[in-house]
């Protein structure tokens, strides 16, 4: 497996983070990383990671989330997995959920999609409503 880059939203050691957000430091809701990204997507993925770093939940953090970008050799699409610790409502355009050791993963690909649309699709999935364990 290639090198991994992890961009986390917030800092576990920053007291400034808690004063800006009104939440405890270390209450990271969203992280992003990429694996196996070639030259065609490198610049766009770095920009997407920077935007995701700025995602802020509107309410209390109830479902941590990781976004992973990757490419598959011979496929020109950007693949995106969004993994939540707890199951979420279905979001149009995303496959899943699949069950993995870290939680529940949804997948989607992008090709000739404008950056702003990719961001909106990812934001919709990142902030998909958590399904209560009582309703599962």
GROMACS .gro file of N, CA, C and O in nm:
model
  544
    1UNK      N    1   0.084  -0.116   0.000
    1UNK     CA    2   0.000   0.000   0.000
    1UNK      C    3   0.089   0.123   0.000
    1UNK      O    4   0.193   0.126   0.062
    2UNK      N    5   0.047   0.231  -0.068
    2UNK     CA    6   0.127   0.352  -0.080
    2UNK      C    7   0.118   0.439   0.044
    2UNK      O    8   0.050   0.406   0.140
    3UNK      N    9   0.186   0.554   0.040
    3UNK     CA   10   0.185   0.644   0.155
    3UNK      C   11   0.045   0.700   0.177
    3UNK      O   12  -0.032   0.717   0.085
    4UNK      N   13   0.016   0.731   0.302
    4UNK     CA   14  -0.115   0.783   0.338
    4UNK      C   15  -0.099   0.925   0.391
    4UNK      O   16  -0.003   0.956   0.459
    5UNK      N   17  -0.194   1.009   0.358
    5UNK     CA   18  -0.197   1.143   0.412
    5UNK      C   19  -0.326   1.156   0.490
    5UNK      O   20  -0.432   1.121   0.441
    6UNK      N   21  -0.318   1.202   0.611
    6UNK     CA   22  -0.437   1.218   0.694
    6UNK      C   23  -0.453   1.366   0.726
    6UNK      O   24  -0.362   1.427   0.779
    7UNK      N   25  -0.566   1.420   0.690
    7UNK     CA   26  -0.599   1.558   0.721
    7UNK      C   27  -0.715   1.554   0.816
    7UNK      O   28  -0.821   1.503   0.783
    8UNK      N   29  -0.696   1.602   0.937
    8UNK     CA   30  -0.803   1.595   1.035
    8UNK      C   31  -0.861   1.733   1.058
    8UNK      O   32  -0.793   1.833   1.049
    9UNK      N   33  -0.988   1.731   1.088
    9UNK     CA   34  -1.063   1.852   1.113
    9UNK      C   35  -1.055   1.882   1.262
    9UNK      O   36  -1.127   1.825   1.341
   10UNK      N   37  -0.965   1.969   1.302
   10UNK     CA   38  -0.949   2.000   1.444
   10UNK      C   39  -0.818   1.942   1.494
   10UNK      O   40  -0.755   1.861   1.428
   11UNK      N   41  -0.782   1.982   1.612
   11UNK     CA   42  -0.659   1.932   1.670
   11UNK      C   43  -0.686   1.885   1.811
   11UNK      O   44  -0.747   1.956   1.889
   12UNK      N   45  -0.640   1.767   1.843
   12UNK     CA   46  -0.664   1.712   1.976
   12UNK      C   47  -0.593   1.793   2.083
   12UNK      O   48  -0.634   1.793   2.197
   13UNK      N   49  -0.489   1.864   2.048
   13UNK     CA   50  -0.412   1.938   2.147
   13UNK      C   51  -0.440   2.087   2.145
   13UNK      O   52  -0.373   2.163   2.211
   14UNK      N   53  -0.537   2.131   2.070
   14UNK     CA   54  -0.560   2.274   2.056
   14UNK      C   55  -0.674   2.322   2.144
   14UNK      O   56  -0.788   2.285   2.123
   15UNK      N   57  -0.642   2.406   2.242
   15UNK     CA   58  -0.747   2.463   2.324
   15UNK      C   59  -0.822   2.568   2.244
   15UNK      O   60  -0.937   2.599   2.270
   16UNK      N   61  -0.756   2.624   2.139
   16UNK     CA   62  -0.821   2.722   2.053
   16UNK      C   63  -0.937   2.660   1.977
   16UNK      O   64  -1.039   2.723   1.953
   17UNK      N   65  -0.926   2.531   1.939
   17UNK     CA   66  -1.033   2.464   1.866
   17UNK      C   67  -1.161   2.462   1.947
   17UNK      O   68  -1.269   2.485   1.894
   18UNK      N   69  -1.152   2.436   2.075
   18UNK     CA   70  -1.273   2.429   2.156
   18UNK      C   71  -1.335   2.566   2.174
   18UNK      O   72  -1.457   2.579   2.178
   19UNK      N   73  -1.256   2.672   2.180
   19UNK     CA   74  -1.313   2.805   2.196
   19UNK      C   75  -1.380   2.853   2.068
   19UNK      O   76  -1.479   2.924   2.072
   20UNK      N   77  -1.328   2.812   1.953
   20UNK     CA   78  -1.389   2.852   1.825
   20UNK      C   79  -1.518   2.777   1.799
   20UNK      O   80  -1.610   2.831   1.741
   21UNK      N   81  -1.525   2.652   1.836
   21UNK     CA   82  -1.638   2.569   1.798
   21UNK      C   83  -1.738   2.547   1.910
   21UNK      O   84  -1.848   2.499   1.885
   22UNK      N   85  -1.700   2.579   2.033
   22UNK     CA   86  -1.789   2.554   2.145
   22UNK      C   87  -1.791   2.408   2.186
   22UNK      O   88  -1.875   2.365   2.263
   23UNK      N   89  -1.700   2.327   2.129
   23UNK     CA   90  -1.692   2.185   2.163
   23UNK      C   91  -1.558   2.156   2.227
   23UNK      O   92  -1.464   2.232   2.213
   24UNK      N   93  -1.550   2.042   2.291
   24UNK     CA   94  -1.423   1.999   2.350
   24UNK      C   95  -1.318   1.982   2.243
   24UNK      O   96  -1.347   1.936   2.134
   25UNK      N   97  -1.196   2.016   2.276
   25UNK     CA   98  -1.086   1.985   2.185
   25UNK      C   99  -1.079   1.834   2.170
   25UNK      O  100  -1.103   1.761   2.264
   26UNK      N  101  -1.049   1.787   2.049
   26UNK     CA  102  -1.040   1.644   2.025
   26UNK      C  103  -1.171   1.584   1.977
   26UNK      O  104  -1.178   1.466   1.949
   27UNK      N  105  -1.275   1.664   1.964
   27UNK     CA  106  -1.404   1.612   1.916
   27UNK      C  107  -1.407   1.615   1.764
   27UNK      O  108  -1.493   1.672   1.703
   28UNK      N  109  -1.307   1.556   1.702
   28UNK     CA  110  -1.294   1.554   1.557
   28UNK      C  111  -1.407   1.475   1.495
   28UNK      O  112  -1.428   1.360   1.528
   29UNK      N  113  -1.477   1.537   1.403
   29UNK     CA  114  -1.590   1.472   1.338
   29UNK      C  115  -1.553   1.415   1.203
   29UNK      O  116  -1.603   1.312   1.164
   30UNK      N  117  -1.464   1.481   1.130
   30UNK     CA  118  -1.435   1.444   0.992
   30UNK      C  119  -1.284   1.438   0.970
   30UNK      O  120  -1.212   1.529   1.009
   31UNK      N  121  -1.238   1.333   0.905
   31UNK     CA  122  -1.099   1.326   0.862
   31UNK      C  123  -1.098   1.284   0.717
   31UNK      O  124  -1.194   1.228   0.666
   32UNK      N  125  -0.987   1.313   0.648
   32UNK     CA  126  -0.975   1.276   0.507
   32UNK      C  127  -0.833   1.232   0.480
   32UNK      O  128  -0.738   1.281   0.542
   33UNK      N  129  -0.820   1.140   0.387
   33UNK     CA  130  -0.687   1.095   0.344
   33UNK      C  131  -0.699   1.040   0.203
   33UNK      O  132  -0.810   1.019   0.153
   34UNK      N  133  -0.586   1.019   0.141
   34UNK     CA  134  -0.588   0.959   0.008
   34UNK      C  135  -0.483   0.848   0.000
   34UNK      O  136  -0.384   0.849   0.071
   35UNK      N  137  -0.512   0.753  -0.087
   35UNK     CA  138  -0.419   0.644  -0.116
   35UNK      C  139  -0.420   0.622  -0.267
   35UNK      O  140  -0.522   0.642  -0.332
   36UNK      N  141  -0.307   0.586  -0.322
   36UNK     CA  142  -0.298   0.552  -0.464
   36UNK      C  143  -0.358   0.659  -0.555
   36UNK      O  144  -0.440   0.629  -0.641
   37UNK      N  145  -0.317   0.784  -0.537
   37UNK     CA  146  -0.364   0.892  -0.623
   37UNK      C  147  -0.254   0.927  -0.721
   37UNK      O  148  -0.141   0.956  -0.682
   38UNK      N  149  -0.289   0.922  -0.850
   38UNK     CA  150  -0.192   0.955  -0.954
   38UNK      C  151  -0.192   1.103  -0.987
   38UNK      O  152  -0.266   1.182  -0.927
   39UNK      N  153  -0.111   1.139  -1.085
   39UNK     CA  154  -0.095   1.280  -1.122
   39UNK      C  155  -0.225   1.346  -1.166
   39UNK      O  156  -0.245   1.464  -1.142
   40UNK      N  157  -0.313   1.271  -1.229
   40UNK     CA  158  -0.436   1.329  -1.283
   40UNK      C  159  -0.526   1.388  -1.174
   40UNK      O  160  -0.597   1.486  -1.197
   41UNK      N  161  -0.524   1.332  -1.055
   41UNK     CA  162  -0.615   1.375  -0.949
   41UNK      C  163  -0.544   1.443  -0.831
   41UNK      O  164  -0.609   1.495  -0.740
   42UNK      N  165  -0.412   1.444  -0.826
   42UNK     CA  166  -0.340   1.493  -0.708
   42UNK      C  167  -0.381   1.633  -0.665
   42UNK      O  168  -0.414   1.655  -0.548
   43UNK      N  169  -0.380   1.728  -0.756
   43UNK     CA  170  -0.413   1.867  -0.721
   43UNK      C  171  -0.556   1.879  -0.672
   43UNK      O  172  -0.583   1.944  -0.571
   44UNK      N  173  -0.649   1.814  -0.742
   44UNK     CA  174  -0.790   1.823  -0.701
   44UNK      C  175  -0.814   1.756  -0.566
   44UNK      O  176  -0.890   1.807  -0.484
   45UNK      N  177  -0.749   1.644  -0.542
   45UNK     CA  178  -0.769   1.574  -0.414
   45UNK      C  179  -0.713   1.658  -0.299
   45UNK      O  180  -0.777   1.670  -0.194
   46UNK      N  181  -0.598   1.721  -0.318
   46UNK     CA  182  -0.544   1.807  -0.212
   46UNK      C  183  -0.640   1.922  -0.182
   46UNK      O  184  -0.661   1.959  -0.066
   47UNK      N  185  -0.700   1.979  -0.286
   47UNK     CA  186  -0.797   2.087  -0.266
   47UNK      C  187  -0.922   2.035  -0.194
   47UNK      O  188  -0.975   2.101  -0.104
   48UNK      N  189  -0.968   1.916  -0.232
   48UNK     CA  190  -1.085   1.856  -0.165
   48UNK      C  191  -1.055   1.830  -0.018
   48UNK      O  192  -1.139   1.855   0.069
   49UNK      N  193  -0.936   1.779   0.012
   49UNK     CA  194  -0.899   1.754   0.151
   49UNK      C  195  -0.899   1.883   0.233
   49UNK      O  196  -0.943   1.885   0.348
   50UNK      N  197  -0.853   1.991   0.172
   50UNK     CA  198  -0.853   2.120   0.241
   50UNK      C  199  -0.994   2.167   0.271
   50UNK      O  200  -1.022   2.218   0.380
   51UNK      N  201  -1.085   2.148   0.177
   51UNK     CA  202  -1.225   2.187   0.199
   51UNK      C  203  -1.287   2.100   0.307
   51UNK      O  204  -1.355   2.150   0.397
   52UNK      N  205  -1.262   1.971   0.302
   52UNK     CA  206  -1.319   1.879   0.402
   52UNK      C  207  -1.267   1.914   0.541
   52UNK      O  208  -1.341   1.908   0.638
   53UNK      N  209  -1.143   1.956   0.548
   53UNK     CA  210  -1.086   1.998   0.677
   53UNK      C  211  -1.169   2.110   0.740
   53UNK      O  212  -1.179   2.122   0.861
   54UNK      N  213  -1.231   2.191   0.656
   54UNK     CA  214  -1.314   2.301   0.703
   54UNK      C  215  -1.459   2.266   0.731
   54UNK      O  216  -1.535   2.350   0.779
   55UNK      N  217  -1.500   2.143   0.700
   55UNK     CA  218  -1.638   2.103   0.729
   55UNK      C  219  -1.665   2.115   0.878
   55UNK      O  220  -1.586   2.069   0.960
   56UNK      N  221  -1.776   2.172   0.916
   56UNK     CA  222  -1.817   2.184   1.056
   56UNK      C  223  -1.960   2.136   1.071
   56UNK      O  224  -2.048   2.182   0.997
   57UNK      N  225  -1.985   2.048   1.166
   57UNK     CA  226  -2.123   2.004   1.189
   57UNK      C  227  -2.206   2.117   1.246
   57UNK      O  228  -2.154   2.207   1.313
   58UNK      N  229  -2.336   2.115   1.217
   58UNK     CA  230  -2.425   2.219   1.270
   58UNK      C  231  -2.464   2.193   1.415
   58UNK      O  232  -2.504   2.284   1.485
   59UNK      N  233  -2.454   2.071   1.459
   59UNK     CA  234  -2.491   2.037   1.596
   59UNK      C  235  -2.383   1.955   1.661
   59UNK      O  236  -2.269   1.951   1.614
   60UNK      N  237  -2.418   1.887   1.769
   60UNK     CA  238  -2.319   1.803   1.837
   60UNK      C  239  -2.271   1.688   1.748
   60UNK      O  240  -2.345   1.640   1.663
   61UNK      N  241  -2.146   1.649   1.768
   61UNK     CA  242  -2.089   1.538   1.693
   61UNK      C  243  -2.147   1.407   1.746
   61UNK      O  244  -2.130   1.374   1.862
   62UNK      N  245  -2.219   1.335   1.659
   62UNK     CA  246  -2.279   1.207   1.700
   62UNK      C  247  -2.231   1.090   1.615
   62UNK      O  248  -2.268   0.976   1.641
   63UNK      N  249  -2.151   1.118   1.510
   63UNK     CA  250  -2.109   1.012   1.420
   63UNK      C  251  -1.979   1.054   1.352
   63UNK      O  252  -1.981   1.136   1.261
   64UNK      N  253  -1.866   1.000   1.397
   64UNK     CA  254  -1.739   1.033   1.333
   64UNK      C  255  -1.737   0.982   1.190
   64UNK      O  256  -1.810   0.889   1.156
   65UNK      N  257  -1.652   1.042   1.108
   65UNK     CA  258  -1.654   1.013   0.966
   65UNK      C  259  -1.514   1.024   0.908
   65UNK      O  260  -1.438   1.113   0.945
   66UNK      N  261  -1.480   0.934   0.815
   66UNK     CA  262  -1.354   0.941   0.742
   66UNK      C  263  -1.383   0.936   0.593
   66UNK      O  264  -1.460   0.851   0.547
   67UNK      N  265  -1.321   1.026   0.519
   67UNK     CA  266  -1.333   1.030   0.373
   67UNK      C  267  -1.200   0.980   0.316
   67UNK      O  268  -1.094   1.028   0.357
   68UNK      N  269  -1.206   0.884   0.225
   68UNK     CA  270  -1.085   0.831   0.162
   68UNK      C  271  -1.099   0.843   0.011
   68UNK      O  272  -1.198   0.799  -0.047
   69UNK      N  273  -0.998   0.905  -0.051
   69UNK     CA  274  -0.991   0.919  -0.196
   69UNK      C  275  -0.892   0.818  -0.250
   69UNK      O  276  -0.786   0.800  -0.191
   70UNK      N  277  -0.924   0.756  -0.365
   70UNK     CA  278  -0.829   0.665  -0.426
   70UNK      C  279  -0.860   0.646  -0.574
   70UNK      O  280  -0.969   0.680  -0.620
   71UNK      N  281  -0.762   0.594  -0.646
   71UNK     CA  282  -0.778   0.558  -0.786
   71UNK      C  283  -0.753   0.409  -0.801
   71UNK      O  284  -0.683   0.348  -0.720
   72UNK      N  285  -0.810   0.354  -0.906
   72UNK     CA  286  -0.786   0.215  -0.942
   72UNK      C  287  -0.714   0.216  -1.076
   72UNK      O  288  -0.758   0.284  -1.169
   73UNK      N  289  -0.600   0.145  -1.088
   73UNK     CA  290  -0.525   0.145  -1.214
   73UNK      C  291  -0.614   0.111  -1.333
   73UNK      O  292  -0.696   0.019  -1.327
   74UNK      N  293  -0.601   0.191  -1.439
   74UNK     CA  294  -0.679   0.169  -1.560
   74UNK      C  295  -0.817   0.233  -1.557
   74UNK      O  296  -0.891   0.226  -1.655
   75UNK      N  297  -0.854   0.296  -1.448
   75UNK     CA  298  -0.984   0.361  -1.433
   75UNK      C  299  -0.959   0.510  -1.411
   75UNK      O  300  -0.886   0.548  -1.320
   76UNK      N  301  -1.017   0.594  -1.493
   76UNK     CA  302  -0.992   0.739  -1.485
   76UNK      C  303  -1.075   0.808  -1.377
   76UNK      O  304  -1.061   0.927  -1.355
   77UNK      N  305  -1.161   0.735  -1.309
   77UNK     CA  306  -1.249   0.794  -1.208
   77UNK      C  307  -1.177   0.813  -1.075
   77UNK      O  308  -1.088   0.737  -1.039
   78UNK      N  309  -1.220   0.915  -1.002
   78UNK     CA  310  -1.179   0.932  -0.864
   78UNK      C  311  -1.280   0.856  -0.779
   78UNK      O  312  -1.401   0.876  -0.791
   79UNK      N  313  -1.231   0.766  -0.697
   79UNK     CA  314  -1.317   0.687  -0.609
   79UNK      C  315  -1.315   0.750  -0.470
   79UNK      O  316  -1.210   0.792  -0.423
   80UNK      N  317  -1.431   0.755  -0.407
   80UNK     CA  318  -1.442   0.815  -0.275
   80UNK      C  319  -1.521   0.720  -0.185
   80UNK      O  320  -1.631   0.675  -0.222
   81UNK      N  321  -1.464   0.689  -0.071
   81UNK     CA  322  -1.535   0.614   0.033
   81UNK      C  323  -1.558   0.707   0.151
   81UNK      O  324  -1.466   0.779   0.192
   82UNK      N  325  -1.678   0.705   0.206
   82UNK     CA  326  -1.709   0.780   0.327
   82UNK      C  327  -1.752   0.677   0.430
   82UNK      O  328  -1.849   0.604   0.409
   83UNK      N  329  -1.677   0.669   0.538
   83UNK     CA  330  -1.704   0.571   0.643
   83UNK      C  331  -1.750   0.642   0.769
   83UNK      O  332  -1.684   0.734   0.817
   84UNK      N  333  -1.865   0.601   0.819
   84UNK     CA  334  -1.918   0.652   0.946
   84UNK      C  335  -1.910   0.541   1.050
   84UNK      O  336  -1.923   0.423   1.017
   85UNK      N  337  -1.894   0.578   1.173
   85UNK     CA  338  -1.892   0.480   1.283
   85UNK      C  339  -2.028   0.413   1.298
   85UNK      O  340  -2.038   0.297   1.324
   86UNK      N  341  -2.135   0.492   1.278
   86UNK     CA  342  -2.271   0.441   1.291
   86UNK      C  343  -2.344   0.455   1.157
   86UNK      O  344  -2.313   0.544   1.078
   87UNK      N  345  -2.442   0.372   1.134
   87UNK     CA  346  -2.516   0.371   1.008
   87UNK      C  347  -2.590   0.504   0.991
   87UNK      O  348  -2.635   0.566   1.088
   88UNK      N  349  -2.597   0.548   0.863
   88UNK     CA  350  -2.664   0.673   0.829
   88UNK      C  351  -2.777   0.648   0.729
   88UNK      O  352  -2.787   0.540   0.671
   89UNK      N  353  -2.856   0.749   0.709
   89UNK     CA  354  -2.959   0.744   0.607
   89UNK      C  355  -2.892   0.735   0.469
   89UNK      O  356  -2.779   0.780   0.451
   90UNK      N  357  -2.965   0.682   0.372
   90UNK     CA  358  -2.916   0.670   0.236
   90UNK      C  359  -2.910   0.808   0.171
   90UNK      O  360  -3.000   0.890   0.191
   91UNK      N  361  -2.803   0.834   0.096
   91UNK     CA  362  -2.788   0.958   0.022
   91UNK      C  363  -2.783   0.922  -0.126
   91UNK      O  364  -2.705   0.836  -0.166
   92UNK      N  365  -2.864   0.988  -0.206
   92UNK     CA  366  -2.873   0.961  -0.348
   92UNK      C  367  -2.736   0.970  -0.416
   92UNK      O  368  -2.659   1.062  -0.391
   93UNK      N  369  -2.706   0.871  -0.500
   93UNK     CA  370  -2.581   0.869  -0.575
   93UNK      C  371  -2.469   0.790  -0.509
   93UNK      O  372  -2.367   0.765  -0.572
   94UNK      N  373  -2.487   0.751  -0.382
   94UNK     CA  374  -2.385   0.678  -0.309
   94UNK      C  375  -2.427   0.532  -0.296
   94UNK      O  376  -2.541   0.502  -0.263
   95UNK      N  377  -2.334   0.440  -0.320
   95UNK     CA  378  -2.360   0.297  -0.300
   95UNK      C  379  -2.333   0.264  -0.154
   95UNK      O  380  -2.246   0.322  -0.091
   96UNK      N  381  -2.408   0.171  -0.102
   96UNK     CA  382  -2.385   0.128   0.035
   96UNK      C  383  -2.510   0.138   0.118
   96UNK      O  384  -2.617   0.167   0.065
   97UNK      N  385  -2.497   0.113   0.243
   97UNK     CA  386  -2.372   0.098   0.316
   97UNK      C  387  -2.320  -0.044   0.313
   97UNK      O  388  -2.395  -0.141   0.308
   98UNK      N  389  -2.189  -0.052   0.316
   98UNK     CA  390  -2.121  -0.177   0.338
   98UNK      C  391  -2.071  -0.177   0.481
   98UNK      O  392  -2.042  -0.073   0.538
   99UNK      N  393  -2.066  -0.295   0.539
   99UNK     CA  394  -2.019  -0.306   0.677
   99UNK      C  395  -1.872  -0.345   0.677
   99UNK      O  396  -1.833  -0.442   0.612
  100UNK      N  397  -1.790  -0.265   0.747
  100UNK     CA  398  -1.647  -0.292   0.761
  100UNK      C  399  -1.612  -0.280   0.909
  100UNK      O  400  -1.693  -0.229   0.988
  101UNK      N  401  -1.493  -0.323   0.949
  101UNK     CA  402  -1.458  -0.317   1.091
  101UNK      C  403  -1.468  -0.177   1.153
  101UNK      O  404  -1.500  -0.163   1.270
  102UNK      N  405  -1.444  -0.072   1.073
  102UNK     CA  406  -1.449   0.065   1.125
  102UNK      C  407  -1.589   0.126   1.127
  102UNK      O  408  -1.606   0.238   1.174
  103UNK      N  409  -1.686   0.055   1.070
  103UNK     CA  410  -1.822   0.109   1.069
  103UNK      C  411  -1.897   0.075   0.942
  103UNK      O  412  -1.901  -0.039   0.899
  104UNK      N  413  -1.951   0.180   0.879
  104UNK     CA  414  -2.036   0.163   0.761
  104UNK      C  415  -1.984   0.254   0.650
  104UNK      O  416  -1.968   0.374   0.670
  105UNK      N  417  -1.957   0.195   0.533
  105UNK     CA  418  -1.895   0.269   0.424
  105UNK      C  419  -1.992   0.286   0.308
  105UNK      O  420  -2.068   0.196   0.275
  106UNK      N  421  -1.989   0.406   0.251
  106UNK     CA  422  -2.062   0.438   0.128
  106UNK      C  423  -1.958   0.477   0.024
  106UNK      O  424  -1.857   0.539   0.057
  107UNK      N  425  -1.983   0.444  -0.103
  107UNK     CA  426  -1.886   0.467  -0.209
  107UNK      C  427  -1.949   0.542  -0.326
  107UNK      O  428  -2.069   0.529  -0.352
  108UNK      N  429  -1.864   0.613  -0.398
  108UNK     CA  430  -1.909   0.687  -0.515
  108UNK      C  431  -1.787   0.716  -0.601
  108UNK      O  432  -1.675   0.724  -0.550
  109UNK      N  433  -1.808   0.735  -0.731
  109UNK     CA  434  -1.699   0.775  -0.820
  109UNK      C  435  -1.733   0.909  -0.886
  109UNK      O  436  -1.850   0.945  -0.900
  110UNK      N  437  -1.628   0.979  -0.926
  110UNK     CA  438  -1.642   1.106  -0.997
  110UNK      C  439  -1.547   1.104  -1.116
  110UNK      O  440  -1.441   1.044  -1.110
  111UNK      N  441  -1.587   1.170  -1.224
  111UNK     CA  442  -1.498   1.178  -1.340
  111UNK      C  443  -1.489   1.322  -1.389
  111UNK      O  444  -1.395   1.391  -1.356
  112UNK      N  445  -1.584   1.367  -1.466
  112UNK     CA  446  -1.583   1.504  -1.519
  112UNK      C  447  -1.675   1.594  -1.438
  112UNK      O  448  -1.747   1.675  -1.494
  113UNK      N  449  -1.673   1.579  -1.309
  113UNK     CA  450  -1.762   1.652  -1.220
  113UNK      C  451  -1.690   1.778  -1.170
  113UNK      O  452  -1.576   1.769  -1.124
  114UNK      N  453  -1.756   1.894  -1.177
  114UNK     CA  454  -1.694   2.015  -1.124
  114UNK      C  455  -1.663   2.001  -0.975
  114UNK      O  456  -1.735   1.934  -0.901
  115UNK      N  457  -1.554   2.065  -0.932
  115UNK     CA  458  -1.509   2.056  -0.793
  115UNK      C  459  -1.621   2.091  -0.695
  115UNK      O  460  -1.638   2.025  -0.594
  116UNK      N  461  -1.696   2.197  -0.722
  116UNK     CA  462  -1.802   2.240  -0.630
  116UNK      C  463  -1.909   2.132  -0.613
  116UNK      O  464  -1.962   2.114  -0.503
  117UNK      N  465  -1.938   2.058  -0.720
  117UNK     CA  466  -2.036   1.950  -0.710
  117UNK      C  467  -1.980   1.832  -0.630
  117UNK      O  468  -2.053   1.769  -0.553
  118UNK      N  469  -1.853   1.801  -0.651
  118UNK     CA  470  -1.791   1.693  -0.573
  118UNK      C  471  -1.798   1.728  -0.424
  118UNK      O  472  -1.837   1.644  -0.342
  119UNK      N  473  -1.764   1.851  -0.391
  119UNK     CA  474  -1.769   1.895  -0.251
  119UNK      C  475  -1.910   1.878  -0.196
  119UNK      O  476  -1.928   1.827  -0.085
  120UNK      N  477  -2.010   1.921  -0.272
  120UNK     CA  478  -2.148   1.912  -0.222
  120UNK      C  479  -2.191   1.766  -0.202
  120UNK      O  480  -2.253   1.733  -0.101
  121UNK      N  481  -2.156   1.678  -0.295
  121UNK     CA  482  -2.190   1.536  -0.281
  121UNK      C  483  -2.123   1.476  -0.158
  121UNK      O  484  -2.185   1.400  -0.083
  122UNK      N  485  -1.996   1.509  -0.138
  122UNK     CA  486  -1.924   1.457  -0.021
  122UNK      C  487  -1.984   1.515   0.107
  122UNK      O  488  -2.007   1.442   0.204
  123UNK      N  489  -2.014   1.644   0.109
  123UNK     CA  490  -2.074   1.707   0.227
  123UNK      C  491  -2.208   1.639   0.262
  123UNK      O  492  -2.235   1.610   0.378
  124UNK      N  493  -2.289   1.612   0.160
  124UNK     CA  494  -2.418   1.546   0.183
  124UNK      C  495  -2.399   1.411   0.251
  124UNK      O  496  -2.474   1.375   0.342
  125UNK      N  497  -2.296   1.337   0.206
  125UNK     CA  498  -2.272   1.204   0.265
  125UNK      C  499  -2.209   1.216   0.402
  125UNK      O  500  -2.246   1.144   0.495
  126UNK      N  501  -2.114   1.306   0.419
  126UNK     CA  502  -2.047   1.324   0.548
  126UNK      C  503  -2.149   1.358   0.656
  126UNK      O  504  -2.144   1.307   0.767
  127UNK      N  505  -2.243   1.446   0.623
  127UNK     CA  506  -2.340   1.491   0.723
  127UNK      C  507  -2.476   1.421   0.711
  127UNK      O  508  -2.577   1.472   0.759
  128UNK      N  509  -2.477   1.302   0.648
  128UNK     CA  510  -2.600   1.224   0.642
  128UNK      C  511  -2.648   1.193   0.784
  128UNK      O  512  -2.566   1.167   0.873
  129UNK      N  513  -2.776   1.197   0.803
  129UNK     CA  514  -2.833   1.176   0.936
  129UNK      C  515  -2.805   1.035   0.987
  129UNK      O  516  -2.823   0.936   0.915
  130UNK      N  517  -2.758   1.030   1.108
  130UNK     CA  518  -2.736   0.902   1.175
  130UNK      C  519  -2.870   0.837   1.205
  130UNK      O  520  -2.964   0.902   1.246
  131UNK      N  521  -2.875   0.707   1.181
  131UNK     CA  522  -2.996   0.631   1.213
  131UNK      C  523  -2.984   0.581   1.355
  131UNK      O  524  -2.886   0.517   1.390
  132UNK      N  525  -3.083   0.608   1.434
  132UNK     CA  526  -3.082   0.566   1.573
  132UNK      C  527  -3.075   0.414   1.581
  132UNK      O  528  -3.136   0.343   1.502
  133UNK      N  529  -3.002   0.365   1.680
  133UNK     CA  530  -2.990   0.220   1.698
  133UNK      C  531  -3.125   0.158   1.727
  133UNK      O  532  -3.147   0.041   1.704
  134UNK      N  533  -3.218   0.238   1.778
  134UNK     CA  534  -3.352   0.188   1.805
  134UNK      C  535  -3.430   0.160   1.678
  134UNK      O  536  -3.521   0.081   1.677
  135UNK      N  537  -3.393   0.230   1.567
  135UNK     CA  538  -3.469   0.213   1.444
  135UNK      C  539  -3.405   0.111   1.350
  135UNK      O  540  -3.455   0.088   1.242
  136UNK      N  541  -3.290   0.052   1.389
  136UNK     CA  542  -3.223  -0.048   1.305
  136UNK      C  543  -3.289  -0.183   1.319
  136UNK      O  544  -3.335  -0.222   1.419
   0.00000   0.00000   0.00000
